[in-house]
Short mmCIF file of C-alpha atoms in Angstrom, two decimals:
data_model
loop_
_atom_site.label_atom_id
_atom_site.label_comp_id
_atom_site.label_asym_id
_atom_site.label_seq_id
_atom_site.Cartn_x
_atom_site.Cartn_y
_atom_site.Cartn_z
CA MET A 1 -22.35 -5.91 -51.51
CA THR A 2 -22.79 -5.95 -47.75
CA ALA A 3 -22.17 -9.06 -45.65
CA ALA A 4 -25.92 -9.42 -45.11
CA GLN A 5 -26.54 -9.24 -48.86
CA SER A 6 -23.89 -11.86 -49.63
CA SER A 7 -25.06 -14.35 -46.99
CA ARG A 8 -28.75 -14.26 -47.80
CA LEU A 9 -30.49 -16.27 -50.47
CA GLN A 10 -32.07 -14.55 -53.45
CA PHE A 11 -35.61 -15.50 -54.44
CA GLY A 12 -37.38 -15.59 -57.78
CA ALA A 13 -40.96 -16.61 -58.53
CA PHE A 14 -40.87 -19.15 -61.36
CA VAL A 15 -44.08 -18.72 -63.38
CA MET A 16 -45.40 -18.95 -66.92
CA ASN A 17 -48.17 -17.10 -68.72
CA THR A 18 -50.23 -20.27 -69.10
CA GLY A 19 -52.67 -22.47 -67.22
CA SER A 20 -50.36 -25.39 -66.39
CA HIS A 21 -46.66 -24.62 -66.17
CA MET A 22 -44.84 -27.32 -64.15
CA GLN A 23 -47.14 -28.95 -61.58
CA HIS A 24 -49.60 -30.34 -64.06
CA GLY A 25 -53.15 -30.97 -62.94
CA LEU A 26 -53.11 -28.50 -60.04
CA TRP A 27 -55.04 -25.88 -62.03
CA ARG A 28 -58.13 -27.88 -61.07
CA HIS A 29 -57.65 -27.22 -57.33
CA PRO A 30 -60.31 -24.90 -55.82
CA ASP A 31 -57.60 -22.47 -54.64
CA ALA A 32 -55.89 -22.29 -58.04
CA LYS A 33 -56.38 -19.26 -60.26
CA GLN A 34 -53.75 -19.89 -62.94
CA HIS A 35 -56.53 -20.90 -65.32
CA THR A 36 -57.32 -17.14 -65.47
CA PHE A 37 -53.83 -16.33 -66.78
CA ASP A 38 -55.35 -14.19 -69.55
CA ASP A 39 -56.36 -11.63 -66.90
CA VAL A 40 -53.54 -9.14 -66.36
CA ASN A 41 -54.86 -8.42 -62.86
CA LEU A 42 -53.82 -11.91 -61.77
CA TRP A 43 -50.21 -10.99 -62.56
CA VAL A 44 -50.38 -7.46 -61.17
CA ASP A 45 -51.74 -8.78 -57.87
CA LEU A 46 -49.09 -11.52 -57.80
CA ALA A 47 -46.29 -9.02 -58.44
CA LYS A 48 -47.50 -6.88 -55.55
CA THR A 49 -47.57 -9.95 -53.28
CA LEU A 50 -44.03 -10.87 -54.30
CA GLU A 51 -42.80 -7.35 -53.66
CA ARG A 52 -44.48 -7.40 -50.25
CA GLY A 53 -42.53 -10.57 -49.56
CA ARG A 54 -39.28 -8.99 -50.81
CA PHE A 55 -38.81 -11.44 -53.67
CA ASP A 56 -35.99 -10.41 -56.01
CA THR A 57 -37.71 -11.27 -59.29
CA ILE A 58 -40.73 -12.62 -61.00
CA PHE A 59 -39.36 -14.85 -63.73
CA PHE A 60 -41.48 -15.96 -66.70
CA ALA A 61 -40.67 -19.17 -68.52
CA ASP A 62 -41.88 -19.42 -72.11
CA VAL A 63 -41.95 -21.67 -75.17
CA VAL A 64 -42.76 -20.91 -78.80
CA GLY A 65 -44.04 -24.34 -79.78
CA VAL A 66 -45.81 -27.37 -78.37
CA TYR A 67 -43.98 -30.30 -76.80
CA GLY A 68 -43.62 -33.50 -78.83
CA GLY A 69 -41.83 -34.64 -81.96
CA ALA A 70 -42.37 -33.42 -85.50
CA GLY A 71 -46.06 -33.61 -86.32
CA ALA A 72 -46.90 -35.26 -82.99
CA SER A 73 -50.42 -34.99 -81.63
CA PHE A 74 -50.91 -32.19 -79.14
CA ASP A 75 -54.17 -33.61 -77.79
CA VAL A 76 -52.72 -34.12 -74.30
CA ASN A 77 -51.17 -30.65 -74.28
CA ALA A 78 -54.49 -29.01 -75.08
CA ARG A 79 -56.64 -31.23 -72.87
CA GLU A 80 -54.37 -30.73 -69.85
CA GLY A 81 -53.61 -27.07 -70.56
CA MET A 82 -49.96 -28.15 -70.55
CA GLN A 83 -48.44 -24.86 -71.72
CA LEU A 84 -51.20 -24.70 -74.35
CA PRO A 85 -52.65 -22.11 -74.54
CA SER A 86 -49.95 -19.72 -73.45
CA ASN A 87 -49.33 -16.00 -73.95
CA ASP A 88 -46.26 -13.85 -74.59
CA PRO A 89 -44.89 -12.91 -71.15
CA SER A 90 -43.09 -9.79 -72.35
CA MET A 91 -46.46 -8.14 -72.97
CA LEU A 92 -47.16 -8.23 -69.22
CA LEU A 93 -44.01 -6.48 -68.10
CA SER A 94 -45.08 -2.88 -68.64
CA ALA A 95 -48.14 -3.43 -66.45
CA LEU A 96 -45.96 -5.02 -63.78
CA ALA A 97 -43.37 -2.26 -64.06
CA ILE A 98 -45.85 0.48 -63.17
CA SER A 99 -47.42 -1.66 -60.42
CA THR A 100 -44.18 -2.31 -58.52
CA GLU A 101 -41.10 -0.38 -57.48
CA HIS A 102 -38.35 -2.93 -56.79
CA LEU A 103 -39.31 -6.36 -58.14
CA GLY A 104 -37.10 -7.63 -60.95
CA LEU A 105 -38.96 -8.47 -64.18
CA ALA A 106 -37.31 -11.34 -66.02
CA PHE A 107 -38.66 -13.18 -69.02
CA THR A 108 -37.66 -15.86 -71.49
CA SER A 109 -37.16 -15.08 -75.16
CA SER A 110 -35.72 -17.47 -77.72
CA ILE A 111 -33.23 -16.58 -80.43
CA LEU A 112 -35.82 -18.10 -82.79
CA GLN A 113 -38.68 -15.80 -82.17
CA GLU A 114 -37.54 -12.25 -82.77
CA HIS A 115 -34.93 -10.48 -84.87
CA PRO A 116 -32.17 -9.19 -82.58
CA PHE A 117 -32.61 -5.57 -83.69
CA THR A 118 -36.29 -5.62 -82.68
CA PHE A 119 -35.57 -7.55 -79.50
CA ALA A 120 -32.82 -5.15 -78.40
CA ARG A 121 -35.21 -2.23 -78.76
CA LYS A 122 -37.93 -4.06 -76.79
CA ILE A 123 -35.51 -4.78 -73.93
CA SER A 124 -34.30 -1.18 -73.76
CA THR A 125 -37.88 0.07 -73.73
CA ILE A 126 -38.87 -2.22 -70.85
CA ASP A 127 -35.69 -1.39 -68.94
CA HIS A 128 -36.47 2.33 -69.28
CA ALA A 129 -40.08 1.79 -68.22
CA SER A 130 -39.10 -0.23 -65.14
CA GLY A 131 -36.21 1.95 -64.02
CA GLY A 132 -33.67 -0.78 -64.80
CA ARG A 133 -35.35 -3.94 -63.54
CA VAL A 134 -35.51 -6.17 -66.62
CA GLY A 135 -33.80 -9.53 -67.07
CA TRP A 136 -33.55 -11.79 -70.13
CA ASN A 137 -33.43 -15.57 -69.98
CA ILE A 138 -31.52 -16.57 -73.12
CA VAL A 139 -32.83 -19.79 -74.68
CA THR A 140 -32.22 -21.55 -77.96
CA SER A 141 -35.52 -23.54 -78.12
CA PHE A 142 -35.40 -27.33 -78.20
CA LEU A 143 -38.89 -28.02 -79.55
CA GLU A 144 -39.34 -29.40 -83.06
CA ASN A 145 -42.64 -27.57 -83.37
CA ALA A 146 -40.96 -24.28 -82.45
CA ALA A 147 -38.48 -24.66 -85.30
CA ARG A 148 -41.30 -25.32 -87.76
CA ASN A 149 -43.28 -22.38 -86.45
CA TYR A 150 -40.44 -20.12 -87.59
CA GLY A 151 -39.99 -21.63 -91.02
CA LEU A 152 -37.22 -24.15 -90.42
CA ASP A 153 -37.40 -27.65 -91.87
CA ARG A 154 -36.12 -29.19 -88.67
CA LEU A 155 -34.74 -28.30 -85.28
CA VAL A 156 -31.17 -27.05 -85.55
CA GLU A 157 -28.60 -29.37 -83.93
CA HIS A 158 -27.96 -28.73 -80.23
CA ASP A 159 -24.46 -27.26 -80.37
CA GLU A 160 -25.23 -25.34 -83.56
CA ARG A 161 -28.08 -23.59 -81.74
CA TYR A 162 -25.54 -22.28 -79.23
CA ALA A 163 -23.37 -21.01 -82.10
CA TRP A 164 -26.48 -19.20 -83.35
CA ALA A 165 -27.00 -17.81 -79.85
CA GLU A 166 -23.42 -16.50 -79.83
CA GLU A 167 -24.14 -14.32 -82.86
CA TYR A 168 -27.55 -13.26 -81.56
CA VAL A 169 -26.06 -12.11 -78.26
CA ALA A 170 -23.24 -10.35 -80.12
CA VAL A 171 -25.75 -8.32 -82.16
CA VAL A 172 -27.86 -7.23 -79.20
CA GLY A 173 -24.72 -6.58 -77.16
CA LYS A 174 -23.32 -4.29 -79.84
CA LEU A 175 -26.59 -2.36 -79.91
CA TRP A 176 -26.94 -2.06 -76.12
CA GLU A 177 -23.31 -1.44 -75.27
CA GLY A 178 -21.68 0.09 -78.34
CA SER A 179 -24.19 2.09 -80.32
CA TRP A 180 -24.53 4.97 -77.84
CA ASP A 181 -21.69 6.48 -75.84
CA ASP A 182 -22.21 7.71 -72.30
CA GLY A 183 -23.41 11.29 -72.37
CA ALA A 184 -24.79 11.09 -75.90
CA LEU A 185 -28.32 11.97 -74.85
CA LEU A 186 -28.52 15.68 -74.00
CA ALA A 187 -32.12 16.85 -74.44
CA ASP A 188 -30.68 20.36 -74.15
CA LYS A 189 -33.44 22.89 -74.81
CA ALA A 190 -31.04 25.84 -74.75
CA SER A 191 -28.76 24.50 -77.48
CA GLY A 192 -31.48 22.66 -79.33
CA VAL A 193 -29.43 19.45 -79.33
CA PHE A 194 -31.30 16.33 -78.32
CA ALA A 195 -28.49 13.82 -78.87
CA ASP A 196 -24.85 14.38 -79.79
CA PRO A 197 -24.48 12.76 -83.23
CA ALA A 198 -20.77 12.21 -82.64
CA LYS A 199 -21.65 9.83 -79.80
CA VAL A 200 -24.23 7.71 -81.64
CA HIS A 201 -22.85 4.98 -83.90
CA ARG A 202 -23.76 2.32 -86.42
CA ILE A 203 -22.61 -1.17 -85.52
CA ASP A 204 -22.36 -2.57 -89.09
CA HIS A 205 -22.69 -6.17 -87.97
CA VAL A 206 -22.27 -8.74 -90.74
CA GLY A 207 -22.45 -12.36 -89.66
CA GLU A 208 -23.62 -15.81 -90.72
CA ARG A 209 -27.25 -15.16 -89.83
CA TYR A 210 -27.65 -11.39 -89.39
CA ARG A 211 -26.75 -8.11 -91.04
CA VAL A 212 -27.53 -5.14 -88.80
CA GLU A 213 -26.39 -1.61 -89.58
CA GLY A 214 -27.68 0.32 -86.57
CA PRO A 215 -27.68 2.58 -84.72
CA HIS A 216 -29.74 1.27 -81.82
CA LEU A 217 -32.94 3.30 -81.82
CA SER A 218 -33.15 3.42 -78.02
CA SER A 219 -30.78 5.44 -75.90
CA PRO A 220 -28.99 3.54 -73.11
CA SER A 221 -31.40 2.29 -70.46
CA PRO A 222 -30.49 2.23 -66.77
CA GLN A 223 -28.78 -1.17 -67.14
CA ARG A 224 -27.86 -0.83 -70.84
CA SER A 225 -27.85 -4.62 -71.16
CA PRO A 226 -30.52 -6.50 -69.17
CA LEU A 227 -29.51 -8.85 -66.39
CA LEU A 228 -28.66 -12.05 -68.26
CA PHE A 229 -30.15 -15.38 -67.18
CA GLN A 230 -29.38 -18.79 -68.67
CA ALA A 231 -30.39 -22.35 -67.83
CA GLY A 232 -28.43 -24.74 -70.05
CA SER A 233 -26.27 -27.32 -68.31
CA SER A 234 -25.04 -29.40 -71.23
CA GLY A 235 -21.42 -28.90 -72.23
CA ALA A 236 -22.33 -26.24 -74.76
CA GLY A 237 -24.83 -24.70 -72.35
CA LYS A 238 -22.29 -24.40 -69.55
CA ALA A 239 -19.72 -22.86 -71.89
CA PHE A 240 -22.30 -20.33 -73.05
CA ALA A 241 -23.28 -19.55 -69.45
CA ALA A 242 -19.64 -19.13 -68.49
CA ASN A 243 -19.28 -16.45 -71.14
CA TYR A 244 -22.50 -14.52 -70.69
CA ALA A 245 -24.77 -15.52 -67.79
CA GLU A 246 -25.12 -13.49 -64.63
CA VAL A 247 -27.66 -15.90 -63.12
CA GLN A 248 -27.77 -19.57 -64.05
CA PHE A 249 -30.90 -21.55 -63.26
CA MET A 250 -30.45 -25.09 -61.98
CA MET A 251 -32.75 -28.05 -61.49
CA ALA A 252 -30.26 -30.28 -59.70
CA PRO A 253 -31.60 -33.48 -58.08
CA SER A 254 -29.52 -33.03 -54.92
CA ILE A 255 -27.39 -30.56 -53.00
CA GLU A 256 -24.28 -32.51 -54.00
CA ALA A 257 -25.18 -32.39 -57.69
CA ALA A 258 -25.94 -28.66 -57.46
CA ARG A 259 -22.64 -27.96 -55.73
CA ALA A 260 -20.70 -29.91 -58.36
CA SER A 261 -22.49 -28.22 -61.25
CA ALA A 262 -21.98 -24.73 -59.81
CA GLU A 263 -18.30 -25.40 -59.09
CA SER A 264 -17.66 -26.69 -62.61
CA THR A 265 -19.36 -23.65 -64.14
CA ARG A 266 -17.48 -21.27 -61.85
CA ALA A 267 -14.23 -22.85 -63.07
CA LEU A 268 -15.30 -22.22 -66.67
CA VAL A 269 -16.21 -18.63 -65.79
CA ALA A 270 -12.72 -18.07 -64.39
CA GLU A 271 -11.17 -19.48 -67.57
CA THR A 272 -12.97 -16.80 -69.61
CA GLY A 273 -11.39 -14.05 -67.51
CA ARG A 274 -14.59 -13.20 -65.69
CA ASP A 275 -14.85 -13.12 -61.90
CA PRO A 276 -16.70 -16.30 -60.79
CA ARG A 277 -18.55 -14.14 -58.26
CA ASP A 278 -20.22 -12.41 -61.21
CA VAL A 279 -22.46 -15.47 -61.73
CA LYS A 280 -25.22 -16.45 -59.30
CA PHE A 281 -26.71 -19.97 -59.17
CA TRP A 282 -30.43 -20.36 -58.50
CA GLN A 283 -31.98 -23.76 -57.79
CA ALA A 284 -35.59 -24.49 -58.75
CA MET A 285 -37.76 -25.74 -55.87
CA SER A 286 -41.42 -26.04 -54.97
CA PHE A 287 -42.77 -25.92 -51.43
CA ILE A 288 -45.67 -27.51 -49.58
CA VAL A 289 -46.10 -25.73 -46.27
CA GLY A 290 -47.98 -26.85 -43.17
CA SER A 291 -48.20 -25.60 -39.61
CA THR A 292 -47.08 -29.11 -38.63
CA GLU A 293 -45.23 -31.80 -40.53
CA GLU A 294 -48.38 -33.92 -40.54
CA GLU A 295 -50.42 -31.12 -42.08
CA ALA A 296 -47.79 -30.57 -44.77
CA LYS A 297 -47.87 -34.26 -45.67
CA ARG A 298 -51.67 -34.19 -45.80
CA ILE A 299 -51.53 -31.26 -48.25
CA GLU A 300 -48.89 -33.10 -50.29
CA ALA A 301 -51.18 -36.13 -50.60
CA GLU A 302 -54.03 -33.83 -51.66
CA TYR A 303 -51.86 -32.29 -54.37
CA ASP A 304 -50.59 -35.65 -55.58
CA GLU A 305 -54.18 -36.77 -56.18
CA LEU A 306 -54.51 -34.01 -58.77
CA LEU A 307 -51.22 -34.57 -60.63
CA SER A 308 -51.57 -35.57 -64.28
CA ALA A 309 -49.16 -38.31 -65.39
CA ASP A 310 -50.14 -37.71 -69.04
CA ALA A 311 -49.20 -34.04 -68.83
CA PHE A 312 -45.89 -34.77 -67.10
CA LEU A 313 -45.01 -37.24 -69.83
CA ALA A 314 -45.92 -34.75 -72.56
CA HIS A 315 -43.90 -32.02 -70.82
CA SER A 316 -40.83 -34.25 -70.66
CA ASN A 317 -40.66 -34.06 -74.48
CA LEU A 318 -39.20 -37.56 -74.33
CA GLY A 319 -42.33 -39.63 -74.86
CA THR A 320 -42.29 -39.32 -78.65
CA ASP A 321 -39.65 -39.71 -81.32
CA GLN A 322 -38.58 -36.17 -82.13
CA ALA A 323 -38.06 -36.86 -85.83
CA THR A 324 -41.24 -38.83 -86.55
CA GLY A 325 -43.61 -37.77 -83.76
CA LYS A 326 -44.46 -41.41 -83.05
CA PRO A 327 -44.77 -42.60 -79.44
CA ILE A 328 -41.70 -44.26 -77.95
CA ASP A 329 -42.05 -47.70 -76.40
CA PRO A 330 -42.58 -46.94 -72.67
CA ASP A 331 -40.03 -49.63 -71.75
CA THR A 332 -37.26 -47.87 -73.70
CA PRO A 333 -34.33 -47.04 -71.38
CA LEU A 334 -33.73 -43.29 -71.10
CA LYS A 335 -30.11 -43.86 -72.17
CA ASP A 336 -31.44 -44.92 -75.58
CA VAL A 337 -33.63 -41.85 -76.06
CA GLU A 338 -32.15 -39.42 -78.57
CA THR A 339 -33.05 -35.76 -78.15
CA GLN A 340 -31.92 -32.40 -79.50
CA GLY A 341 -32.90 -30.62 -76.30
CA GLY A 342 -33.50 -31.09 -72.61
CA HIS A 343 -30.11 -32.74 -72.11
CA SER A 344 -29.78 -31.38 -68.59
CA MET A 345 -33.23 -32.66 -67.64
CA LEU A 346 -32.46 -36.10 -69.07
CA GLU A 347 -29.26 -36.39 -67.05
CA ALA A 348 -31.02 -35.23 -63.90
CA LEU A 349 -33.76 -37.83 -64.38
CA LYS A 350 -31.16 -40.57 -64.72
CA ALA A 351 -29.47 -39.41 -61.52
CA LEU A 352 -32.72 -39.87 -59.62
CA SER A 353 -32.66 -43.60 -60.37
CA PRO A 354 -29.16 -44.73 -59.37
CA ASP A 355 -30.11 -48.38 -58.75
CA ARG A 356 -31.41 -49.16 -62.23
CA GLU A 357 -31.66 -47.63 -65.67
CA PRO A 358 -34.92 -45.62 -65.78
CA THR A 359 -37.27 -46.03 -68.70
CA VAL A 360 -39.70 -43.76 -70.49
CA ARG A 361 -42.40 -45.33 -68.30
CA ASP A 362 -40.69 -43.80 -65.25
CA LEU A 363 -40.74 -40.25 -66.61
CA ALA A 364 -43.86 -38.92 -64.90
CA LYS A 365 -42.88 -40.15 -61.45
CA LEU A 366 -39.27 -39.02 -61.80
CA THR A 367 -40.18 -35.63 -63.23
CA ALA A 368 -42.47 -34.88 -60.29
CA LYS A 369 -39.58 -35.77 -57.97
CA LEU A 370 -37.14 -33.69 -60.00
CA ARG A 371 -39.12 -30.51 -59.46
CA GLY A 372 -37.36 -29.92 -56.13
CA ARG A 373 -40.33 -30.60 -53.87
CA VAL A 374 -39.80 -29.56 -50.23
CA VAL A 375 -42.50 -30.50 -47.71
CA GLY A 376 -42.63 -29.31 -44.12
CA THR A 377 -43.16 -26.50 -41.67
CA PRO A 378 -41.68 -23.03 -42.27
CA GLU A 379 -38.90 -23.88 -39.82
CA GLN A 380 -38.10 -27.16 -41.57
CA ILE A 381 -38.07 -25.41 -44.94
CA ALA A 382 -35.70 -22.76 -43.56
CA ASP A 383 -33.40 -25.53 -42.26
CA HIS A 384 -33.38 -27.12 -45.70
CA LEU A 385 -32.66 -23.87 -47.52
CA ALA A 386 -29.81 -23.08 -45.12
CA GLU A 387 -28.14 -26.29 -46.29
CA TRP A 388 -28.38 -25.21 -49.91
CA ARG A 389 -26.96 -21.79 -49.06
CA ALA A 390 -24.07 -23.43 -47.21
CA ALA A 391 -23.38 -25.48 -50.35
CA GLY A 392 -22.80 -22.31 -52.36
CA ILE A 393 -26.21 -21.92 -54.00
CA ASP A 394 -27.09 -18.24 -54.26
CA GLY A 395 -30.81 -18.28 -54.88
CA ILE A 396 -34.04 -20.24 -55.08
CA ASN A 397 -36.37 -20.09 -58.05
CA VAL A 398 -39.69 -20.82 -56.36
CA ALA A 399 -41.98 -22.88 -58.57
CA ASN A 400 -45.66 -22.89 -57.72
CA TRP A 401 -48.39 -25.42 -57.28
CA MET A 402 -51.06 -22.76 -57.52
CA ILE A 403 -51.13 -19.08 -58.41
CA PRO A 404 -51.38 -16.98 -56.32
CA HIS A 405 -51.89 -19.36 -53.37
CA SER A 406 -48.40 -20.90 -53.32
CA TYR A 407 -46.72 -17.49 -53.18
CA GLU A 408 -49.15 -16.06 -50.62
CA VAL A 409 -48.35 -18.95 -48.28
CA PHE A 410 -44.61 -18.62 -48.89
CA VAL A 411 -44.64 -14.86 -48.32
CA ASP A 412 -46.82 -14.97 -45.21
CA GLU A 413 -45.47 -18.09 -43.50
CA VAL A 414 -41.99 -18.95 -44.78
CA MET A 415 -40.42 -15.57 -45.56
CA PRO A 416 -40.66 -14.24 -41.97
CA VAL A 417 -38.71 -17.27 -40.73
CA LEU A 418 -36.11 -16.88 -43.48
CA GLN A 419 -35.76 -13.17 -42.72
CA GLU A 420 -35.36 -13.86 -39.01
CA ARG A 421 -32.49 -16.23 -39.82
CA GLY A 422 -30.82 -13.83 -42.25
CA LEU A 423 -31.59 -16.05 -45.24
CA ALA A 424 -33.86 -13.52 -46.98
CA GLN A 425 -33.79 -9.77 -47.31
CA ARG A 426 -36.02 -7.58 -45.17
CA GLU A 427 -35.69 -4.53 -47.42
CA TYR A 428 -34.66 -3.93 -51.01
CA ALA A 429 -31.32 -2.41 -51.86
CA PRO A 430 -31.58 0.70 -54.05
CA GLY A 431 -30.84 0.78 -57.75
CA THR A 432 -31.30 -1.45 -60.75
CA LEU A 433 -31.85 -5.20 -60.68
CA ARG A 434 -28.13 -5.76 -61.25
CA GLU A 435 -27.28 -3.46 -58.35
CA LYS A 436 -29.78 -5.20 -56.09
CA LEU A 437 -28.43 -8.68 -56.82
CA PHE A 438 -24.73 -7.90 -57.01
CA GLY A 439 -24.27 -4.68 -55.06
CA ALA A 440 -22.20 -3.40 -57.97
CA GLU A 441 -22.61 -0.99 -60.88
CA PRO A 442 -25.91 -0.77 -62.76
CA THR A 443 -24.30 -1.92 -66.01
CA LEU A 444 -22.29 -5.00 -66.93
CA PRO A 445 -18.91 -5.38 -65.18
CA GLU A 446 -15.74 -4.62 -67.11
CA THR A 447 -14.85 -8.30 -67.50
CA HIS A 448 -18.12 -9.26 -69.21
CA PRO A 449 -17.50 -9.89 -72.93
CA LEU A 450 -20.32 -7.59 -74.05
CA ARG A 451 -18.57 -4.66 -72.36
CA ALA A 452 -15.89 -4.92 -75.03
CA TYR A 453 -18.36 -3.31 -77.44
CA ARG A 454 -18.41 -0.09 -75.39
CA GLY A 455 -16.59 2.48 -77.54
CA ALA A 456 -15.83 -0.08 -80.27
CA PHE A 457 -17.79 1.78 -82.95
CA ALA A 458 -16.66 5.36 -82.31
CA ASP A 459 -15.59 5.84 -85.94
CA ARG A 460 -18.97 4.91 -87.41
#
């Protein structure tokens, strides 16, 4: 990686294939088009805008259930469009792949929702179609409704879900890294040999949850394994990220908290034998841009008028008892709220109220603050982002208020200032998404644990 590449910030567009992702209520704004999320052209046009602005990725969040406890009403979710309805983001990626040349295509997929054999094949197919630009955000799903949607009686305990994820990642890693040797695919018309059978192997995985014989049906894609994203910041989440993540998403309430979290995870990465530089840390932020500070504040006030407190509370997943689905007393201190997911968000919310113990009643206000809102002129925003870069944060996951408006403004007004200051790239580096972000090889580095599966099944 060149000096310019290492000093700049990386940028992702944080979106979801739904009408109201994070800034709830803004879909009603006249400039908002996210209510037309069913239209693939919305996403194709957005991807082209992001590539024009030299964004590194478009990153799709996703859930496979509605927020709230077991059997809880989802009236608010539906009325506010709060991630209901929502569509499968992976189905968009082929359209985006053929509409762009460089933009990374990352999406969320839970270990709940798809068998690892099927998922591994899907990833390889998308990576082939995009020329090596796919990324996977590994999640374990913390929604009670999600567990019930996939036949479970209850949500699996937090740390047990990470044990499940360990096996899931092992299965897909064996398929991506170990099932096909380099040079196995020949497509040799003269000899009539399409693939060398001696270089294609079963994996014969037998574990607690999965039995997968193999071989992987797809030949190695440009990256073999996708670029691996992860967002957990609980103890188990950080340990999992230290083992596998190449990019870790953060939603830290301050620069100091982000620095501390990144440093602690880097220390864990080193303990695994990986190079700490092999993990990037991206902070989630949203931006309100004005030609003057006064204009930016006027726009902020306009946006705040549209925010839905009900939707923020529903999105927090902390307003109802997760076991019974009954509403929690709004005066309940957050320290007394028990949850099987969202631990990192809960801790961040507490940190935003250092003078007193926040309550459930405070959730909407604190959550809006937590979303990393930055308000100002392009120059002020660039000053702010320079501080985050100096603190060791590698990238910014840009959340939106409105699609496509928020990204059009950022690309046209903020990116030129960032590029002038060397904080954003002017041109894309060649190669796969992994090469673009790390300036290294297209496939996983030697120290990544999934690389150990390369050549491990040569006798099968």
